[in-house]
mmCIF file of C-alpha atoms in Angstrom:
data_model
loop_
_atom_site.group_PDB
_atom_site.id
_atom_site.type_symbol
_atom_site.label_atom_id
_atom_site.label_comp_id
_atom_site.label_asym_id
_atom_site.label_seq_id
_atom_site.Cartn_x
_atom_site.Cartn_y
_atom_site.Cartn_z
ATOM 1 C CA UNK A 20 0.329 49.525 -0.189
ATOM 2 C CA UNK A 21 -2.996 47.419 -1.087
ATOM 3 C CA UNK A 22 -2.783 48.560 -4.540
ATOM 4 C CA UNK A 23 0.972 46.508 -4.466
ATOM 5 C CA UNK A 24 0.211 43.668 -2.676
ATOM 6 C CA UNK A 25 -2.804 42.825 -4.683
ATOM 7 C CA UNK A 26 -0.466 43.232 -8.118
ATOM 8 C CA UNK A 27 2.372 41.070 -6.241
ATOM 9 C CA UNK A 28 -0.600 38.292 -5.881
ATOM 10 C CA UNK A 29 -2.363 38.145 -8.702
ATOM 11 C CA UNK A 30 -0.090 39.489 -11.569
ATOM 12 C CA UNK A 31 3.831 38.744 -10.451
ATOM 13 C CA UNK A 32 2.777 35.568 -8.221
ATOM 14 C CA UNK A 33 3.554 32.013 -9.523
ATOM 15 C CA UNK A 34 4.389 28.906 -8.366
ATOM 16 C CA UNK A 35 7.457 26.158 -9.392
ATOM 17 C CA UNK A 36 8.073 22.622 -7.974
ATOM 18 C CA UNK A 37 10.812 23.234 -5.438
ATOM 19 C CA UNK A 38 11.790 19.150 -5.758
ATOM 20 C CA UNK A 39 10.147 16.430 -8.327
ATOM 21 C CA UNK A 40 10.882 13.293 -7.230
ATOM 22 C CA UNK A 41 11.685 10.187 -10.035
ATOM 23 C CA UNK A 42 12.803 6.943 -10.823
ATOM 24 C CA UNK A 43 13.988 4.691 -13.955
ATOM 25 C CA UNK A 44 13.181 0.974 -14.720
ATOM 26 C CA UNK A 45 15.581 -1.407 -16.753
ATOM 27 C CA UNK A 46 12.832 -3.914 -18.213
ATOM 28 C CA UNK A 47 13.349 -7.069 -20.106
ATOM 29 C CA UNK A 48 11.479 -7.402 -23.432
ATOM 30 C CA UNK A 49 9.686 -10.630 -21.624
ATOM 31 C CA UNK A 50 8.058 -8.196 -18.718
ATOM 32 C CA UNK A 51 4.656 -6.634 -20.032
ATOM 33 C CA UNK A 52 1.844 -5.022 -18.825
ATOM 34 C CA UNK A 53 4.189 -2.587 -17.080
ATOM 35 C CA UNK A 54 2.248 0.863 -16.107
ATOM 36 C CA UNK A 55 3.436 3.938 -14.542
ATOM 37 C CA UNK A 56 1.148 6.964 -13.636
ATOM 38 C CA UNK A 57 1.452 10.090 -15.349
ATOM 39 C CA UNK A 58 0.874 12.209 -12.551
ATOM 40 C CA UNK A 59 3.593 11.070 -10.203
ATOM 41 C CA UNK A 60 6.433 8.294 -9.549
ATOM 42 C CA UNK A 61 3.802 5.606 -8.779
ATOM 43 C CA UNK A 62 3.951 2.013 -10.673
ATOM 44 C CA UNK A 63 1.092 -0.443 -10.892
ATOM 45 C CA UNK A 64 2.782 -3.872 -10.261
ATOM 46 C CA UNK A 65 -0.410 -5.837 -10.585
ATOM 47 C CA UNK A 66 -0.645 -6.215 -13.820
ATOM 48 C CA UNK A 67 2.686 -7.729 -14.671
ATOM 49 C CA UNK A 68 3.157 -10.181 -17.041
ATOM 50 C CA UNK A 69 6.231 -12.205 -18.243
ATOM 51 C CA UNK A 70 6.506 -14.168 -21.494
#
């Protein structure tokens, strides 16, 4: 029973996203400066600049 737990955990185990959360932006060609994060749904608004 060890023996088959201890394969279940470390051999057959793995792990997937159950949800991944995301958004879309329509952006004039005036707006730059525009950043998102690449690990996650978080924009930097800060830095915005429009021509």
């Amino acid at each position: 029973m060890i023996a088959a737990e201890k394969q279940l955990i470390q051999k057959d185990a793995f792990a997937a996203p159950l949800y991944q959360a995301g958004f879309s932006y329509l952006l004039k060609s005036k707006v730059t400066s525009f950043r998102l994060s690449p690990y996650g749904t978080v924009a930097y608004y800060w830095d915005i600049k429009i021509k």
